[in-house]
Coordinates of C-alpha atoms in Angstrom, one line a residue:
M815 CA 34.7 91.5 -124.9
K816 CA 34.9 91.8 -128.7
G817 CA 38.7 91.4 -128.6
T818 CA 38.5 88.2 -126.6
Y819 CA 36.0 86.8 -129.1
I820 CA 38.3 87.6 -132.0
T821 CA 41.2 86.0 -130.2
F822 CA 39.2 82.8 -129.7
L823 CA 38.2 82.6 -133.4
I824 CA 41.8 83.0 -134.5
A825 CA 43.0 80.2 -132.1
L826 CA 40.2 78.0 -133.3
A827 CA 41.0 78.6 -137.0
A828 CA 44.7 77.9 -136.3
G829 CA 43.8 74.6 -134.5
L830 CA 41.6 73.5 -137.4
A831 CA 44.2 74.4 -139.9
L832 CA 46.8 72.3 -138.0
V833 CA 44.4 69.3 -137.9
V834 CA 43.7 69.6 -141.6
F835 CA 47.2 70.3 -142.9
A836 CA 49.4 68.6 -140.2
P837 CA 47.2 66.2 -138.3
Y838 CA 50.2 64.2 -137.0
N839 CA 51.7 67.1 -135.1
A840 CA 48.2 68.1 -133.8
V841 CA 47.1 64.8 -132.3
T842 CA 50.1 62.4 -132.2
P843 CA 50.6 60.7 -128.8
G844 CA 54.3 60.1 -129.7
V845 CA 56.9 59.4 -132.3
L846 CA 56.3 56.6 -134.8
T847 CA 58.8 53.9 -135.6
G848 CA 61.1 54.7 -138.6
G849 CA 59.3 52.3 -140.9
H850 CA 56.0 54.1 -140.3
E851 CA 57.5 57.6 -140.7
K852 CA 55.8 58.1 -144.1
L853 CA 52.4 57.4 -142.5
K854 CA 52.6 60.1 -139.9
N855 CA 50.0 62.3 -141.6
D856 CA 47.8 59.4 -142.7
C857 CA 46.1 58.4 -139.4
Y858 CA 43.6 56.2 -141.2
A859 CA 46.3 54.0 -142.6
C860 CA 46.3 52.3 -139.2
H861 CA 43.3 53.8 -137.3
A862 CA 39.6 53.2 -137.9
A863 CA 37.4 56.3 -138.0
M864 CA 36.6 57.5 -134.5
S865 CA 38.5 54.5 -133.1
G866 CA 41.9 53.1 -132.5
P867 CA 44.2 51.0 -134.7
T868 CA 43.0 47.7 -136.0
A869 CA 44.8 44.4 -136.8
E870 CA 43.2 44.4 -140.2
K871 CA 44.8 47.6 -141.2
C872 CA 48.2 46.4 -140.0
M873 CA 47.9 43.3 -142.2
N874 CA 47.1 45.4 -145.2
C875 CA 50.9 46.0 -145.3
H876 CA 52.3 43.3 -142.9
K877 CA 50.9 40.0 -144.1
P878 CA 51.6 37.3 -141.5
G879 CA 52.8 34.8 -144.2
D880 CA 55.4 37.3 -145.5
I881 CA 56.8 38.6 -142.2
G882 CA 60.5 37.8 -141.9
I883 CA 60.9 36.7 -145.5
K884 CA 59.5 39.6 -147.5
T885 CA 59.4 43.4 -146.9
V886 CA 56.1 45.3 -147.1
S887 CA 57.1 46.2 -150.6
G888 CA 57.4 42.6 -151.6
N889 CA 61.2 42.4 -151.8
E890 CA 63.4 40.0 -150.0
P891 CA 65.1 41.4 -146.8
E892 CA 68.9 41.5 -146.5
K893 CA 68.5 38.7 -143.9
K894 CA 65.6 36.4 -143.7
N895 CA 64.1 35.5 -140.4
T896 CA 62.3 32.2 -140.8
R897 CA 61.6 31.9 -137.1
S898 CA 59.7 35.2 -137.1
N899 CA 57.8 34.0 -140.2
L900 CA 56.8 30.7 -138.5
L901 CA 55.8 32.5 -135.4
H902 CA 53.5 35.0 -137.1
K903 CA 51.9 32.4 -139.3
S904 CA 51.1 30.3 -136.1
I905 CA 49.4 33.0 -134.1
K906 CA 45.6 32.6 -133.9
P907 CA 43.6 34.8 -133.7
E908 CA 45.7 37.5 -135.4
N909 CA 45.7 40.4 -133.1
C910 CA 48.9 42.5 -133.6
F911 CA 48.4 44.5 -130.4
D912 CA 48.9 41.5 -128.2
C913 CA 52.6 41.8 -128.9
H914 CA 53.2 45.2 -130.5
T915 CA 52.6 48.9 -129.8
E916 CA 53.4 52.2 -131.5
H917 CA 54.2 55.9 -130.9
N918 CA 57.0 54.9 -128.5
G919 CA 60.0 56.1 -130.6
A920 CA 61.7 55.7 -133.9
S921 CA 63.5 52.4 -133.0
R922 CA 61.7 49.3 -134.2
E923 CA 62.5 47.6 -130.9
N924 CA 60.2 50.1 -129.2
A925 CA 57.3 48.6 -131.2
I926 CA 57.8 45.1 -129.6
L927 CA 55.7 45.0 -126.5
K928 CA 55.7 41.4 -125.3
F929 CA 55.1 37.8 -126.3
S930 CA 53.1 35.0 -124.8
H931 CA 53.2 31.4 -126.0
S932 CA 49.5 31.3 -125.2
L933 CA 48.9 33.2 -128.4
L934 CA 50.0 30.2 -130.4
A935 CA 47.6 27.5 -131.5
V936 CA 47.3 24.8 -128.8
S937 CA 48.7 22.2 -131.2
L938 CA 51.9 24.2 -131.4
Q939 CA 52.5 25.1 -127.8
K940 CA 54.5 22.0 -127.1
Q941 CA 56.2 21.7 -130.5
C942 CA 59.1 23.9 -129.5
Y943 CA 61.2 22.8 -132.4
T944 CA 58.9 24.5 -134.8
C945 CA 60.5 27.8 -133.9
H946 CA 63.6 26.8 -131.9
Q947 CA 65.0 24.0 -134.0
D948 CA 68.5 25.5 -133.9
Q949 CA 68.6 26.3 -130.2
K950 CA 69.0 22.9 -128.5
P951 CA 71.9 23.0 -126.1
D952 CA 74.8 20.8 -127.0
D953 CA 75.7 19.4 -123.6
K954 CA 75.7 15.8 -122.5
I955 CA 72.2 15.9 -121.0
H956 CA 70.4 17.3 -124.0
K957 CA 72.1 15.0 -126.4
L958 CA 70.5 12.0 -124.7
V959 CA 67.0 13.3 -124.0
S960 CA 64.0 13.4 -126.3
K961 CA 63.1 16.4 -128.4
S962 CA 60.1 17.2 -126.3
C963 CA 61.4 20.2 -124.4
S964 CA 58.1 20.4 -122.5
D965 CA 59.2 17.3 -120.5
C966 CA 61.4 19.6 -118.5
H967 CA 60.7 23.2 -119.5
N968 CA 57.7 25.4 -119.7
T969 CA 56.8 28.5 -121.8
D970 CA 57.2 30.8 -118.8
G971 CA 61.0 30.5 -118.9
W972 CA 63.8 28.3 -120.1
K973 CA 65.5 28.1 -116.7
G974 CA 64.0 26.7 -113.6
A975 CA 63.3 23.5 -115.4
G976 CA 62.2 20.3 -113.8
F977 CA 64.0 17.1 -114.7
N978 CA 63.2 13.4 -114.7
H979 CA 66.2 11.1 -114.8
S980 CA 64.3 8.5 -116.6
L981 CA 64.5 10.7 -119.7
I982 CA 68.2 9.7 -120.2
G983 CA 67.2 6.1 -120.4
T984 CA 69.9 3.5 -120.0
S985 CA 72.8 5.8 -120.8
K986 CA 76.1 5.2 -119.0
L987 CA 76.3 8.7 -117.6
N988 CA 77.8 9.1 -114.1
C989 CA 76.2 11.6 -111.7
T990 CA 79.4 13.7 -111.9
D991 CA 79.0 14.0 -115.6
C992 CA 76.2 16.5 -114.9
H993 CA 76.8 17.4 -111.2
A994 CA 80.6 17.8 -111.2
G995 CA 80.4 21.0 -109.2
D996 CA 77.7 19.8 -106.9
K997 CA 79.7 17.4 -104.7
P998 CA 79.1 18.4 -101.0
Q999 CA 82.3 19.4 -99.1
D1000 CA 81.3 18.1 -95.7
D1001 CA 83.4 15.6 -93.8
L1002 CA 81.5 12.5 -95.1
H1003 CA 81.7 13.3 -98.8
A1004 CA 85.2 14.8 -98.7
G1005 CA 86.4 11.4 -97.4
L1006 CA 84.9 9.4 -100.1
S1007 CA 87.1 8.0 -102.8
T1008 CA 86.7 9.3 -106.4
D1009 CA 85.4 6.0 -107.6
T1010 CA 82.5 6.0 -105.1
S1011 CA 79.2 6.1 -106.9
C1012 CA 76.6 8.6 -105.6
S1013 CA 73.9 5.9 -106.2
E1014 CA 75.3 3.9 -103.3
C1015 CA 73.5 6.3 -101.0
H1016 CA 71.3 8.5 -103.1
S1017 CA 68.6 7.9 -105.7
T1018 CA 67.5 10.0 -108.7
E1019 CA 64.2 10.7 -107.0
A1020 CA 65.8 13.1 -104.6
W1021 CA 69.1 14.0 -103.1
K1022 CA 67.6 13.8 -99.6
P1023 CA 67.0 11.5 -97.8
S1024 CA 69.9 9.3 -98.6
N1025 CA 70.4 5.7 -97.8
Y1026 CA 73.8 5.3 -96.1
D1027 CA 74.9 1.7 -95.9
H1028 CA 76.7 1.7 -92.6
L1029 CA 77.4 -2.0 -92.9
K1030 CA 79.7 -1.4 -95.8
Y1031 CA 82.0 0.9 -93.8
F1032 CA 81.6 -0.2 -90.2
L1033 CA 79.8 -3.4 -89.3
F1034 CA 77.9 -3.1 -86.0
D1035 CA 77.3 -6.1 -83.8
G1036 CA 73.6 -5.5 -83.7
N1037 CA 73.4 -3.7 -80.3
H1038 CA 74.1 -0.2 -81.6
P1039 CA 71.6 2.6 -82.3
S1040 CA 70.3 3.1 -85.8
D1041 CA 70.1 6.8 -85.3
C1042 CA 73.2 8.6 -86.5
S1043 CA 73.2 11.0 -83.6
G1044 CA 73.7 8.1 -81.2
C1045 CA 77.3 8.1 -82.2
H1046 CA 77.9 11.2 -84.3
T1047 CA 77.5 14.8 -83.1
P1048 CA 75.6 17.1 -85.5
G1049 CA 77.8 19.8 -87.0
K1050 CA 81.1 18.0 -86.3
G1051 CA 81.2 15.9 -89.5
F1052 CA 80.6 12.2 -89.9
K1053 CA 84.2 11.2 -89.2
T1054 CA 83.9 12.4 -85.6
Y1055 CA 82.2 10.0 -83.3
T1056 CA 81.8 9.1 -79.6
C1057 CA 81.3 5.7 -77.9
Y1058 CA 80.6 7.3 -74.5
N1059 CA 76.9 7.9 -75.2
C1060 CA 76.3 4.2 -74.5
H1061 CA 79.6 2.8 -73.1
E1062 CA 79.8 4.0 -69.5
H1063 CA 83.6 4.0 -69.0
T1064 CA 85.5 7.3 -68.6
P1065 CA 88.4 8.4 -70.8
D1066 CA 90.8 8.0 -67.9
R1067 CA 89.7 4.4 -67.3
I1068 CA 90.0 3.6 -71.0
A1069 CA 93.5 5.0 -71.0
S1070 CA 94.5 3.1 -67.9
K1071 CA 93.2 -0.3 -69.2
H1072 CA 94.8 0.0 -72.6
R1073 CA 98.2 1.2 -71.3
K1074 CA 98.2 -1.7 -68.9
E1075 CA 98.1 -3.9 -72.0
G1076 CA 100.9 -1.9 -73.7
I1077 CA 98.4 -0.3 -76.1
T1078 CA 99.1 3.4 -76.6
D1079 CA 97.2 4.0 -79.8
F1080 CA 93.7 3.7 -78.5
E1081 CA 92.1 6.9 -79.4
N1082 CA 90.4 5.5 -82.6
C1083 CA 88.2 2.8 -81.1
V1084 CA 86.9 1.3 -84.3
K1085 CA 90.5 0.8 -85.6
C1086 CA 90.6 -2.3 -83.4
H1087 CA 86.9 -2.8 -82.5
R1088 CA 85.6 -3.0 -86.0
S1089 CA 82.1 -4.1 -85.1
G1090 CA 81.9 -1.9 -82.0
N1091 CA 82.1 -5.1 -79.8
E1092 CA 84.8 -5.0 -77.1
H1093 CA 85.5 -8.7 -77.6
D1094 CA 85.9 -8.4 -81.4
I1095 CA 89.4 -7.1 -81.7
N1096 CA 91.9 -6.7 -84.5
Y1097 CA 94.7 -4.8 -82.7
N1098 CA 97.2 -3.1 -85.0
G1099 CA 96.3 -5.3 -87.9
G1100 CA 97.7 -8.4 -86.1
G1101 CA 95.7 -11.7 -85.8
K1102 CA 92.1 -12.3 -86.7
R1103 CA 89.0 -11.1 -85.0
G1104 CA 88.1 -13.4 -82.2
D1105 CA 91.4 -15.2 -81.8
S1106 CA 94.2 -14.5 -79.3
E1107 CA 93.6 -10.7 -79.4
K1108 CA 90.1 -11.3 -78.0
K1109 CA 91.7 -11.8 -74.6
R1110 CA 92.7 -8.2 -74.5
G1111 CA 89.1 -7.2 -74.8
S1112 CA 87.8 -9.7 -72.2
E1113 CA 90.3 -8.6 -69.7
G1114 CA 89.5 -4.9 -70.3
G1115 CA 85.9 -5.2 -69.1
E1116 CA 83.2 -3.3 -70.9
G1117 CA 83.7 -1.8 -74.4
E1118 CA 85.9 1.3 -74.0
H1119 CA 85.3 3.9 -76.7
G1120 CA 86.2 7.5 -76.8
D1121 CA 85.1 10.7 -78.6
R1122 CA 87.5 10.4 -81.5
E1123 CA 87.7 10.4 -85.3
H1124 CA 87.6 7.3 -87.5
G1125 CA 91.1 6.4 -88.5
E1126 CA 92.4 6.2 -92.1
D1127 CA 91.4 2.5 -92.3
N1128 CA 87.8 3.3 -91.4
E1129 CA 87.0 6.5 -93.1
H1130 CA 83.9 6.4 -95.2
D1131 CA 85.6 5.8 -98.4

């Protein structure tokens, strides 16, 4: 029993000696950053008695107005960081531990915990240029828009920005200046000529729905369905169409009627029947609609249209 008591006293004395003469090794939760190495045995340089670290003690050495442009000893750093200086002067209230931590290792990067723009004064939260004056992208879009980044971006992240086309005003930018890699590769868009403007169908409000002006490419006679699926089959592309959904003749009868008239190239209905009307014919480019070629249509009975592709003279371009 006596031996156990003596052992306890020796251990207690050793522990007390360690706390007194080497407190850092006795109670440290981890390695300090290199800049704080000299303070490792002076806990009260950062900690309040019987408490944790305080921002006031941090600022005894790290004055917000000097951060980035002066060292803690008052000298100029090898490279000034004016952005860091502006940032730290702008944070209110001054609570270092909202962004920083300690005892995570010797690297200074380990002391940087996180940052939230909500720490800034409200008046600065939308004045991005106060800190990011040299970070504006140098592309066509950003050269034209205002300096108010918050019109498109938010403080949660640079990417995932919204965009309002009115911000570029009356500039002469074409859609492809910004969306060069965004042109759809479906049958409809692949057939458009390079000088076709996206705005002929689309608006800056949204890509979908579009407003396709069918009259510009294929003028109906007024008796045709307004729904695209009335003539076009979903999934087959817009150049593929059928006239059999409404016109009751069979492919065999159409072939017979046209061959009887000496017409062998009849697979592309709209090449001759530009309005979809059987009596409105411009066969092989000869004659005008409604003149002598009209006779061919009247003799052929009802409009005869097959499941074909628009010819080169009627592609959506």
